Short mmCIF file of C-alpha atoms in Angstrom, two decimals:
data_model
loop_
_atom_site.label_atom_id
_atom_site.label_comp_id
_atom_site.label_asym_id
_atom_site.label_seq_id
_atom_site.Cartn_x
_atom_site.Cartn_y
_atom_site.Cartn_z
CA UNK B 1 27.49 -27.38 -44.02
CA UNK B 2 25.78 -27.03 -47.38
CA UNK B 3 25.70 -23.25 -46.99
CA UNK B 4 29.37 -23.15 -46.01
CA UNK B 5 30.38 -25.15 -49.08
CA UNK B 6 28.13 -23.24 -51.49
CA UNK B 7 30.44 -20.74 -53.22
CA UNK B 8 27.51 -19.12 -55.04
CA UNK B 9 26.60 -17.24 -51.83
CA UNK B 10 28.21 -13.92 -52.64
CA UNK B 11 27.96 -12.43 -49.19
CA UNK B 12 28.23 -15.71 -47.32
CA UNK B 13 24.80 -15.20 -45.71
CA UNK B 14 25.49 -17.44 -42.73
CA UNK B 15 23.95 -15.25 -40.02
CA UNK B 16 20.33 -15.47 -41.30
CA UNK B 17 20.74 -19.23 -41.61
CA UNK B 18 22.18 -19.51 -38.10
CA UNK B 19 19.42 -17.30 -36.64
CA UNK B 20 16.79 -19.45 -38.32
CA UNK B 21 18.34 -22.61 -36.85
CA UNK B 22 18.56 -21.00 -33.41
CA UNK B 23 14.86 -20.13 -33.54
CA UNK B 24 13.96 -23.64 -34.65
CA UNK B 25 15.91 -25.13 -31.74
CA UNK B 26 14.34 -22.76 -29.20
CA UNK B 27 10.81 -23.54 -30.39
CA UNK B 28 11.55 -27.23 -29.89
CA UNK B 29 12.62 -26.60 -26.29
CA UNK B 30 16.37 -27.05 -26.80
CA UNK B 31 19.18 -24.85 -25.54
CA UNK B 32 20.27 -23.37 -28.88
CA UNK B 33 23.74 -22.18 -27.84
CA UNK B 34 24.63 -25.44 -26.13
CA UNK B 35 23.28 -27.44 -29.06
CA UNK B 36 25.41 -25.43 -31.50
CA UNK B 37 28.50 -25.97 -29.35
CA UNK B 38 27.78 -29.68 -29.46
CA UNK B 39 27.41 -29.51 -33.26
CA UNK B 40 30.78 -27.75 -33.60
CA UNK B 41 32.39 -30.44 -31.47
CA UNK B 42 30.81 -33.27 -33.48
CA UNK B 43 31.51 -31.82 -36.93
CA UNK B 44 34.96 -30.35 -36.33
CA UNK B 45 36.46 -33.01 -34.10
CA UNK B 46 34.27 -36.06 -34.61
CA UNK B 47 33.69 -36.43 -30.86
CA UNK B 48 30.48 -36.78 -28.89
CA UNK B 49 29.46 -33.73 -26.82
CA UNK B 50 30.24 -35.42 -23.50
CA UNK B 51 33.47 -37.17 -24.50
CA UNK B 52 36.46 -36.61 -22.23
CA UNK B 53 39.30 -35.93 -22.53
CA UNK B 54 39.05 -33.45 -25.35
CA UNK B 55 40.59 -34.70 -28.58
CA UNK B 56 40.19 -35.19 -32.32
CA UNK B 57 38.71 -38.44 -33.65
CA UNK B 58 39.07 -39.87 -37.13
CA UNK B 59 35.36 -40.02 -37.94
CA UNK B 60 34.33 -39.74 -41.60
CA UNK B 61 32.53 -36.54 -42.57
CA UNK B 62 29.34 -38.33 -43.62
CA UNK B 63 29.15 -40.08 -40.25
CA UNK B 64 29.83 -36.80 -38.42
CA UNK B 65 26.93 -35.12 -40.25
CA UNK B 66 24.63 -38.09 -39.60
CA UNK B 67 25.45 -38.12 -35.87
CA UNK B 68 25.05 -34.35 -35.66
CA UNK B 69 21.67 -34.57 -37.40
CA UNK B 70 20.58 -37.28 -34.93
CA UNK B 71 21.77 -35.21 -31.99
CA UNK B 72 19.94 -32.05 -33.04
CA UNK B 73 16.78 -34.01 -33.92
CA UNK B 74 16.49 -35.65 -30.48
CA UNK B 75 13.44 -34.13 -28.71
CA UNK B 76 14.07 -32.07 -25.58
CA UNK B 77 13.30 -33.90 -22.35
CA UNK B 78 10.16 -32.72 -20.55
CA UNK B 79 10.51 -32.98 -16.78
CA UNK B 80 9.87 -31.01 -13.55
CA UNK B 81 12.02 -27.85 -13.58
CA UNK B 82 12.56 -25.67 -10.50
CA UNK B 83 14.74 -22.54 -10.41
CA UNK B 84 16.15 -21.13 -7.16
CA UNK B 85 17.33 -17.51 -7.20
CA UNK B 86 19.44 -15.89 -4.49
CA UNK B 87 19.17 -12.12 -4.09
CA UNK B 88 21.10 -9.54 -2.11
CA UNK B 89 18.94 -6.85 -0.55
CA UNK B 90 20.54 -5.89 2.76
CA UNK B 91 17.70 -7.50 4.70
CA UNK B 92 16.11 -10.92 4.99
CA UNK B 93 12.60 -11.57 3.75
CA UNK B 94 9.69 -13.31 5.48
CA UNK B 95 8.12 -16.49 4.12
CA UNK B 96 5.71 -15.76 1.27
CA UNK B 97 4.23 -18.22 -1.19
CA UNK B 98 1.86 -17.46 -4.05
CA UNK B 99 1.20 -19.38 -7.21
CA UNK B 100 4.43 -20.89 -8.52
CA UNK B 101 6.67 -18.40 -6.71
CA UNK B 102 7.88 -18.61 -3.11
CA UNK B 103 10.01 -16.07 -1.23
CA UNK B 104 11.94 -17.02 1.88
CA UNK B 105 14.49 -15.53 4.26
CA UNK B 106 17.88 -17.05 3.35
CA UNK B 107 19.31 -16.39 6.83
CA UNK B 108 16.66 -18.71 8.28
CA UNK B 109 16.00 -21.17 5.44
CA UNK B 110 19.57 -22.15 4.53
CA UNK B 111 20.65 -23.27 8.04
CA UNK B 112 17.33 -25.07 8.58
CA UNK B 113 17.63 -26.98 5.29
CA UNK B 114 20.09 -29.39 6.93
CA UNK B 115 18.70 -32.78 8.10
CA UNK B 116 17.34 -32.79 11.64
CA UNK B 117 16.54 -29.06 11.65
CA UNK B 118 13.15 -27.35 11.54
CA UNK B 119 10.99 -28.56 8.65
CA UNK B 120 9.51 -26.22 6.00
CA UNK B 121 8.14 -26.42 2.49
CA UNK B 122 10.70 -27.22 -0.25
CA UNK B 123 13.36 -28.01 2.35
CA UNK B 124 14.63 -31.11 0.48
CA UNK B 125 15.18 -29.10 -2.72
CA UNK B 126 17.11 -26.38 -0.91
CA UNK B 127 19.29 -28.96 0.87
CA UNK B 128 20.15 -30.50 -2.50
CA UNK B 129 21.55 -27.11 -3.53
CA UNK B 130 23.31 -26.03 -0.32
CA UNK B 131 24.60 -29.33 1.11
CA UNK B 132 28.11 -28.77 -0.33
CA UNK B 133 28.33 -25.37 1.34
CA UNK B 134 29.17 -23.37 -1.78
CA UNK B 135 25.79 -22.05 -2.99
CA UNK B 136 23.58 -19.55 -1.09
CA UNK B 137 26.02 -19.14 1.79
CA UNK B 138 24.81 -17.04 4.73
CA UNK B 139 26.80 -15.44 7.51
CA UNK B 140 27.36 -17.47 10.66
CA UNK B 141 29.12 -14.72 12.60
CA UNK B 142 28.58 -11.01 13.05
CA UNK B 143 31.74 -10.07 11.15
CA UNK B 144 30.80 -12.15 8.08
CA UNK B 145 28.74 -11.09 5.08
CA UNK B 146 26.12 -13.30 3.46
CA UNK B 147 26.22 -14.14 -0.22
CA UNK B 148 22.41 -13.86 -0.38
CA UNK B 149 19.73 -12.33 1.81
CA UNK B 150 16.59 -13.93 0.46
CA UNK B 151 15.71 -16.77 -1.88
CA UNK B 152 13.04 -17.08 -4.53
CA UNK B 153 11.84 -20.49 -5.69
CA UNK B 154 10.13 -20.56 -9.09
CA UNK B 155 8.34 -23.76 -10.10
CA UNK B 156 8.17 -23.91 -13.89
CA UNK B 157 6.26 -27.21 -13.84
CA UNK B 158 6.88 -29.98 -16.33
CA UNK B 159 8.76 -28.34 -19.18
CA UNK B 160 12.12 -28.32 -20.92
CA UNK B 161 15.25 -26.99 -19.23
CA UNK B 162 16.20 -24.63 -22.08
CA UNK B 163 15.90 -21.00 -21.03
CA UNK B 164 14.63 -21.96 -17.56
CA UNK B 165 16.65 -19.24 -15.83
CA UNK B 166 15.36 -16.47 -18.12
CA UNK B 167 11.77 -17.66 -17.74
CA UNK B 168 12.06 -17.64 -13.97
CA UNK B 169 13.75 -14.23 -13.96
CA UNK B 170 10.95 -12.74 -16.07
CA UNK B 171 8.38 -13.87 -13.52
CA UNK B 172 10.32 -12.56 -10.52
CA UNK B 173 11.28 -9.30 -12.26
CA UNK B 174 7.61 -8.68 -13.01
CA UNK B 175 6.74 -9.07 -9.32
CA UNK B 176 9.64 -6.85 -8.24
CA UNK B 177 8.93 -4.15 -10.84
CA UNK B 178 5.23 -3.89 -10.00
CA UNK B 179 5.91 -3.85 -6.25
CA UNK B 180 8.68 -1.25 -6.39
CA UNK B 181 6.76 0.93 -8.88
CA UNK B 182 3.78 1.09 -6.52
CA UNK B 183 5.52 1.32 -3.14
CA UNK B 184 9.16 2.30 -3.69
CA UNK B 185 12.17 0.67 -2.06
CA UNK B 186 15.43 -0.63 -3.49
CA UNK B 187 15.77 -3.21 -6.25
CA UNK B 188 17.35 -6.49 -5.06
CA UNK B 189 20.27 -7.80 -7.10
CA UNK B 190 20.54 -11.37 -8.30
CA UNK B 191 23.69 -12.94 -6.83
CA UNK B 192 23.41 -16.69 -7.45
CA UNK B 193 21.04 -19.26 -8.91
CA UNK B 194 20.54 -23.01 -9.11
CA UNK B 195 18.36 -25.14 -11.40
CA UNK B 196 16.88 -28.50 -10.42
CA UNK B 197 15.78 -31.02 -13.04
CA UNK B 198 13.61 -33.83 -11.65
CA UNK B 199 14.87 -32.91 -8.17
CA UNK B 200 18.56 -33.11 -9.12
CA UNK B 201 20.98 -30.20 -9.48
CA UNK B 202 21.43 -29.43 -13.18
CA UNK B 203 23.29 -26.11 -13.25
CA UNK B 204 24.22 -23.39 -10.77
CA UNK B 205 26.39 -20.31 -10.52
CA UNK B 206 28.54 -19.03 -7.67
CA UNK B 207 29.07 -15.62 -9.31
CA UNK B 208 28.26 -12.73 -7.00
CA UNK B 209 26.98 -9.28 -7.99
CA UNK B 210 28.01 -6.31 -5.91
CA UNK B 211 25.49 -4.59 -3.70
CA UNK B 212 24.26 -1.47 -5.47
CA UNK B 213 21.83 0.22 -3.10
CA UNK B 214 21.52 3.99 -3.20
CA UNK B 215 23.69 4.16 -0.10
CA UNK B 216 25.45 1.42 1.90
CA UNK B 217 23.39 -0.85 4.17
CA UNK B 218 20.05 0.65 3.23
CA UNK B 219 18.03 -1.53 5.59
CA UNK B 220 15.12 0.90 5.57
CA UNK B 221 14.89 0.75 1.77
CA UNK B 222 15.12 -3.04 1.88
CA UNK B 223 12.29 -3.09 4.40
CA UNK B 224 10.14 -0.99 2.05
CA UNK B 225 10.82 -3.49 -0.73
CA UNK B 226 9.93 -6.43 1.51
CA UNK B 227 6.62 -4.85 2.52
CA UNK B 228 5.89 -3.94 -1.11
CA UNK B 229 6.42 -7.54 -2.24
CA UNK B 230 4.23 -8.78 0.62
CA UNK B 231 1.47 -6.41 -0.52
CA UNK B 232 1.61 -6.83 -4.29
CA UNK B 233 3.53 -10.07 -4.83
CA UNK B 234 0.81 -12.66 -4.14
CA UNK B 235 -1.67 -11.20 -6.63
CA UNK B 236 0.92 -10.87 -9.41
CA UNK B 237 2.33 -14.35 -8.75
CA UNK B 238 -1.12 -15.90 -8.78
CA UNK B 239 -1.93 -14.17 -12.07
CA UNK B 240 1.32 -15.42 -13.63
CA UNK B 241 0.11 -18.98 -13.11
CA UNK B 242 -2.23 -18.36 -16.05
CA UNK B 243 0.71 -18.24 -18.43
CA UNK B 244 3.16 -15.85 -20.02
CA UNK B 245 2.89 -12.19 -19.05
CA UNK B 246 1.21 -10.24 -21.91
CA UNK B 247 3.82 -8.88 -24.32
CA UNK B 248 2.63 -5.27 -24.54
CA UNK B 249 2.00 -5.08 -20.79
CA UNK B 250 5.53 -6.40 -20.16
CA UNK B 251 6.91 -3.74 -22.52
CA UNK B 252 4.96 -1.01 -20.71
CA UNK B 253 6.30 -2.20 -17.35
CA UNK B 254 9.88 -2.21 -18.66
CA UNK B 255 9.58 1.34 -20.03
CA UNK B 256 8.01 2.54 -16.77
CA UNK B 257 10.92 0.98 -14.84
CA UNK B 258 13.34 2.94 -17.04
CA UNK B 259 11.42 6.18 -16.43
CA UNK B 260 11.33 5.62 -12.65
CA UNK B 261 14.98 4.61 -12.22
CA UNK B 262 16.65 8.09 -12.07
CA UNK B 263 14.19 9.05 -9.29
CA UNK B 264 14.30 5.75 -7.38
CA UNK B 265 15.85 5.06 -4.01
CA UNK B 266 18.68 3.20 -5.74
CA UNK B 267 19.77 6.58 -7.17
CA UNK B 268 19.30 8.50 -3.92
CA UNK B 269 22.88 9.80 -3.91
CA UNK B 270 22.59 11.25 -7.41
CA UNK B 271 20.47 14.28 -8.22
CA UNK B 272 18.33 13.71 -11.36
CA UNK B 273 19.71 15.67 -14.28
CA UNK B 274 17.74 17.74 -16.77
CA UNK B 275 18.16 14.87 -19.23
CA UNK B 276 16.58 12.45 -16.71
CA UNK B 277 13.62 14.76 -16.18
CA UNK B 278 13.23 15.44 -19.88
CA UNK B 279 13.28 11.73 -20.77
CA UNK B 280 10.19 11.15 -18.63
CA UNK B 281 7.90 12.75 -21.24
CA UNK B 282 8.60 10.43 -24.22
CA UNK B 283 8.95 7.39 -21.94
CA UNK B 284 5.57 7.89 -20.28
CA UNK B 285 4.04 8.44 -23.70
CA UNK B 286 5.45 5.07 -24.78
CA UNK B 287 3.98 3.39 -21.67
CA UNK B 288 0.50 4.59 -22.56
CA UNK B 289 0.93 3.44 -26.16
CA UNK B 290 1.95 -0.05 -25.03
CA UNK B 291 -1.04 -0.29 -22.70
CA UNK B 292 -3.29 0.92 -25.51
CA UNK B 293 -1.95 -1.85 -27.75
CA UNK B 294 -2.57 -4.37 -24.96
CA UNK B 295 -6.16 -3.16 -24.64
CA UNK B 296 -6.69 -2.95 -28.43
CA UNK B 297 -7.43 0.79 -28.14
CA UNK B 298 -6.21 3.66 -30.28
CA UNK B 299 -3.56 5.62 -28.30
CA UNK B 300 -5.48 8.90 -28.60
CA UNK B 301 -8.61 7.23 -27.22
CA UNK B 302 -6.69 5.97 -24.20
CA UNK B 303 -5.12 9.39 -23.61
CA UNK B 304 -8.62 10.89 -23.55
CA UNK B 305 -9.85 8.26 -21.07
CA UNK B 306 -6.89 8.86 -18.79
CA UNK B 307 -7.22 12.65 -19.05
CA UNK B 308 -10.78 12.43 -17.73
CA UNK B 309 -9.41 10.83 -14.55
CA UNK B 310 -7.07 13.74 -13.83
CA UNK B 311 -9.48 16.22 -12.13
CA UNK B 312 -10.78 13.81 -9.45
CA UNK B 313 -7.35 12.26 -8.89
CA UNK B 314 -5.76 15.71 -8.58
CA UNK B 315 -8.44 16.70 -6.05
CA UNK B 316 -7.70 13.64 -3.88
CA UNK B 317 -3.95 14.34 -3.99
CA UNK B 318 -4.47 17.99 -3.01
CA UNK B 319 -6.69 17.07 -0.06
CA UNK B 320 -3.98 14.74 1.22
CA UNK B 321 -1.36 17.44 0.64
CA UNK B 322 -3.44 19.84 2.74
CA UNK B 323 -3.39 17.34 5.62
CA UNK B 324 0.39 16.94 5.34
CA UNK B 325 0.88 20.71 5.50
CA UNK B 326 -1.08 20.81 8.75
CA UNK B 327 0.94 17.99 10.33
CA UNK B 328 4.24 19.36 9.07
CA UNK B 329 5.65 21.34 11.99
CA UNK B 330 6.59 20.09 15.46
CA UNK B 331 6.79 21.98 18.74
CA UNK B 332 3.20 23.26 18.79
CA UNK B 333 0.33 21.32 20.41
CA UNK B 334 2.36 18.13 20.09
CA UNK B 335 -0.17 15.94 21.90
CA UNK B 336 -2.94 16.71 19.41
CA UNK B 337 -0.49 16.52 16.50
CA UNK B 338 0.72 13.08 17.60
CA UNK B 339 -2.86 11.85 17.93
CA UNK B 340 -3.80 13.03 14.43
CA UNK B 341 -0.55 11.77 12.87
CA UNK B 342 -1.00 8.35 14.44
CA UNK B 343 -4.49 8.00 12.97
CA UNK B 344 -3.48 9.45 9.59
CA UNK B 345 -0.54 7.07 9.16
CA UNK B 346 -2.13 4.00 10.75
CA UNK B 347 -1.67 0.74 8.82
CA UNK B 348 -5.21 -0.30 9.69
CA UNK B 349 -7.24 2.92 10.03
CA UNK B 350 -10.57 2.83 11.80
CA UNK B 351 -12.29 4.83 9.03
CA UNK B 352 -11.65 5.98 5.45
CA UNK B 353 -9.21 8.86 5.23
CA UNK B 354 -11.87 11.08 3.64
CA UNK B 355 -13.96 10.81 6.85
CA UNK B 356 -10.89 11.51 8.95
CA UNK B 357 -10.47 14.79 7.07
CA UNK B 358 -14.19 15.62 7.34
CA UNK B 359 -14.39 14.87 11.08
CA UNK B 360 -11.05 16.36 12.18
CA UNK B 361 -10.73 19.32 9.79
CA UNK B 362 -11.09 21.81 12.66
CA UNK B 363 -8.30 20.17 14.65
CA UNK B 364 -6.09 19.97 11.57
CA UNK B 365 -6.60 23.65 10.78
CA UNK B 366 -5.75 24.58 14.39
CA UNK B 367 -2.30 23.05 13.82
CA UNK B 368 -1.66 24.92 10.57
CA UNK B 369 1.10 27.50 11.04
CA UNK B 370 1.52 28.37 7.36
CA UNK B 371 -0.65 31.47 7.13
CA UNK B 372 -0.12 31.86 3.38
CA UNK B 373 -1.60 28.39 2.78
CA UNK B 374 -4.43 28.50 5.32
CA UNK B 375 -7.10 29.73 2.88
CA UNK B 376 -6.22 27.01 0.34
CA UNK B 377 -6.13 24.31 3.03
CA UNK B 378 -9.49 25.41 4.40
CA UNK B 379 -10.99 25.26 0.91
CA UNK B 380 -9.65 21.75 0.33
CA UNK B 381 -11.07 20.53 3.63
CA UNK B 382 -14.45 22.14 2.87
CA UNK B 383 -14.65 20.37 -0.50
CA UNK B 384 -14.79 16.99 1.27
CA UNK B 385 -18.24 17.79 2.72
CA UNK B 386 -19.46 20.58 0.42
CA UNK B 387 -20.34 19.40 -3.10
CA UNK B 388 -20.50 22.97 -4.48
CA UNK B 389 -16.91 23.58 -3.41
CA UNK B 390 -15.86 20.22 -4.83
CA UNK B 391 -17.53 20.99 -8.17
CA UNK B 392 -15.75 24.34 -8.44
CA UNK B 393 -12.40 22.66 -7.84
CA UNK B 394 -13.17 19.94 -10.39
CA UNK B 395 -13.96 22.58 -13.02
CA UNK B 396 -10.63 24.24 -12.30
CA UNK B 397 -8.73 20.94 -12.51
CA UNK B 398 -10.52 20.04 -15.74
CA UNK B 399 -9.38 23.26 -17.39
CA UNK B 400 -5.89 22.68 -16.01
CA UNK B 401 -5.86 19.16 -17.45
CA UNK B 402 -6.79 20.42 -20.92
CA UNK B 403 -3.90 22.89 -20.85
CA UNK B 404 -1.45 20.27 -19.58
CA UNK B 405 -2.49 17.70 -22.19
CA UNK B 406 -2.02 20.16 -25.05
CA UNK B 407 1.35 21.23 -23.66
CA UNK B 408 2.41 17.61 -23.09
CA UNK B 409 1.72 16.75 -26.73
CA UNK B 410 3.72 19.72 -27.97
CA UNK B 411 6.63 18.88 -25.67
CA UNK B 412 6.53 15.21 -26.63
CA UNK B 413 6.56 16.00 -30.34
CA UNK B 414 9.41 18.47 -29.90
CA UNK B 415 11.54 15.99 -27.95
CA UNK B 416 10.87 13.08 -30.29
CA UNK B 417 11.64 15.11 -33.42
CA UNK B 418 14.69 16.87 -31.99
CA UNK B 419 13.23 20.35 -31.76
CA UNK B 420 14.26 22.62 -28.86
CA UNK B 421 12.00 22.65 -25.81
CA UNK B 422 12.49 24.87 -22.77
CA UNK B 423 13.32 22.87 -19.65
CA UNK B 424 10.84 24.82 -17.51
CA UNK B 425 8.04 23.89 -19.92
CA UNK B 426 9.15 20.25 -19.95
CA UNK B 427 9.24 20.12 -16.16
CA UNK B 428 5.78 21.68 -15.90
CA UNK B 429 4.13 18.65 -17.56
CA UNK B 430 6.20 15.93 -15.88
CA UNK B 431 3.71 15.31 -13.06
CA UNK B 432 0.80 15.08 -15.52
CA UNK B 433 2.74 12.73 -17.83
CA UNK B 434 3.65 10.47 -14.88
CA UNK B 435 -0.01 10.38 -13.86
CA UNK B 436 -1.04 9.22 -17.33
CA UNK B 437 1.52 6.42 -17.55
CA UNK B 438 1.12 5.29 -13.95
CA UNK B 439 -2.66 5.15 -14.20
CA UNK B 440 -2.56 3.32 -17.53
CA UNK B 441 -0.06 0.75 -16.25
CA UNK B 442 -1.89 0.14 -12.96
CA UNK B 443 -5.24 -0.33 -14.70
CA UNK B 444 -3.66 -2.62 -17.28
CA UNK B 445 -2.12 -4.73 -14.51
CA UNK B 446 -5.43 -4.77 -12.63
CA UNK B 447 -7.25 -6.11 -15.69
CA UNK B 448 -4.61 -8.83 -16.11
CA UNK B 449 -4.75 -9.85 -12.44
CA UNK B 450 -8.54 -9.85 -12.25
CA UNK B 451 -8.96 -11.45 -15.67
CA UNK B 452 -11.20 -8.66 -16.99
CA UNK B 453 -11.31 -7.06 -20.42
CA UNK B 454 -8.54 -4.38 -20.47
CA UNK B 455 -10.59 -1.83 -22.43
CA UNK B 456 -13.47 -2.16 -19.95
CA UNK B 457 -11.17 -1.72 -16.95
CA UNK B 458 -9.57 1.37 -18.48
CA UNK B 459 -13.00 2.89 -19.09
CA UNK B 460 -14.55 2.02 -15.72
CA UNK B 461 -14.65 4.65 -12.96
CA UNK B 462 -14.77 4.18 -9.20
CA UNK B 463 -18.05 4.16 -7.28
CA UNK B 464 -16.86 7.22 -5.35
CA UNK B 465 -16.37 9.18 -8.56
CA UNK B 466 -19.76 8.12 -9.95
CA UNK B 467 -21.51 9.13 -6.73
CA UNK B 468 -19.82 12.52 -6.67
CA UNK B 469 -20.63 13.12 -10.33
CA UNK B 470 -24.26 12.53 -9.38
CA UNK B 471 -24.12 15.32 -6.80
CA UNK B 472 -23.13 13.54 -3.56
CA UNK B 473 -20.24 14.85 -1.49
CA UNK B 474 -17.36 12.55 -0.54
CA UNK B 475 -18.06 12.48 3.18
CA UNK B 476 -21.72 11.50 2.68
CA UNK B 477 -20.74 8.79 0.21
CA UNK B 478 -18.31 7.14 2.62
CA UNK B 479 -20.73 7.42 5.57
CA UNK B 480 -23.32 5.60 3.45
CA UNK B 481 -20.73 2.96 2.59
CA UNK B 482 -19.86 2.38 6.24
CA UNK B 483 -23.54 2.16 7.18
CA UNK B 484 -24.21 -0.34 4.38
CA UNK B 485 -21.18 -2.40 5.41
CA UNK B 486 -22.29 -2.41 9.06
CA UNK B 487 -25.78 -3.55 8.02
CA UNK B 488 -24.35 -6.37 5.92
CA UNK B 489 -22.13 -7.52 8.80
CA UNK B 490 -25.11 -7.46 11.16
CA UNK B 491 -27.21 -9.55 8.76
CA UNK B 492 -24.44 -12.12 8.28
CA UNK B 493 -23.92 -12.49 12.02
#
């Protein structure tokens, strides 16, 4: 009021004052927008925020200001806050609970929330939300469509209600982004939400978002997402119990999500454009810079650490690619092909995949019908058991990495500063750039989940790599690991 009446303010600098007040209210746990609406009502009309019907009251200005000051100075109430989120995904989701986050299949949970039905955790809370039949509705007949497919319960603990929805969404979005980045699938869309304060419904929304999968009824993509959340969700959710997700790591995850989106399953019906492919280079560079800031490392130092991982990682990818080329074609020795494919794609393999390649390389080569690739495939299989062959490949990949890193920097600088860059050159470094950002983000997330020092995690190498640097071949290393594991199991039994 004083600022509004002060005619010495030449530019009427109300926005900085309002932003300062908004920040003060948020830090005190109040809903800033709602509080300001209440202040407008009290100062302009002289009415209390909850007065009905709406009308103007003859309250003196001094009393209006005093009551408004009392209202805004009242501390925010601290109480148990729980947020329920309803998502559309095209498929239900199995029960999964980790930390303060719980996922559940809406098609099963909503009907069973009614009294007298099957009991489950948090049933009373869900019934409080769905008992009127408007929120989280699910189909009862085949020709009906559900408003939501799965529910997510986020327990924020004892806190203030201001910003509860955004806090819960940040936690769930982190879980979804990490899971989809690592395993693929479609991104579920938030359809409805409800907030409970001290067990009572505070606010809710019945607004629905349209289904936006890459193509209609993508149940396979939804299944990939469900399995990805089952695999990665519990660890992320448990880590989030420690507190707010680190700022720079959250920024890196958001940039990586932007880089992945044009190539995701959600965009399956749209071919990535040259602009989409080109944007990957500066975006992945930004991911690495954010992770470097999170780990308190200079960006160039982190790029060097990540570049040293390229040769061994590229070797592992090429060995797997050689296996895929052998299992590619059908109609020739199908019985052997089915046997090898079943073991290669098994969810719970009986041995490490490196040993599968070492032991069945002859059978795999007998299935190879691509004569132009046979020599390369044979060399890749030999490198699993022959250290000399592995070392020669690593030297080649190291030289390749140096060329790609120099080219990536030139392309990145050209794109950032608006200089022309040939698309073929840009596309040639896309795989390498994605490797750098993906590795940096995964290692940063691993350090956060495990509670280790980020810089140490980014510098640490796997035991397999260390053994092979010392002169041991991959097959021998994994045979030694299996023998040591069998000896430990025998001792414990």
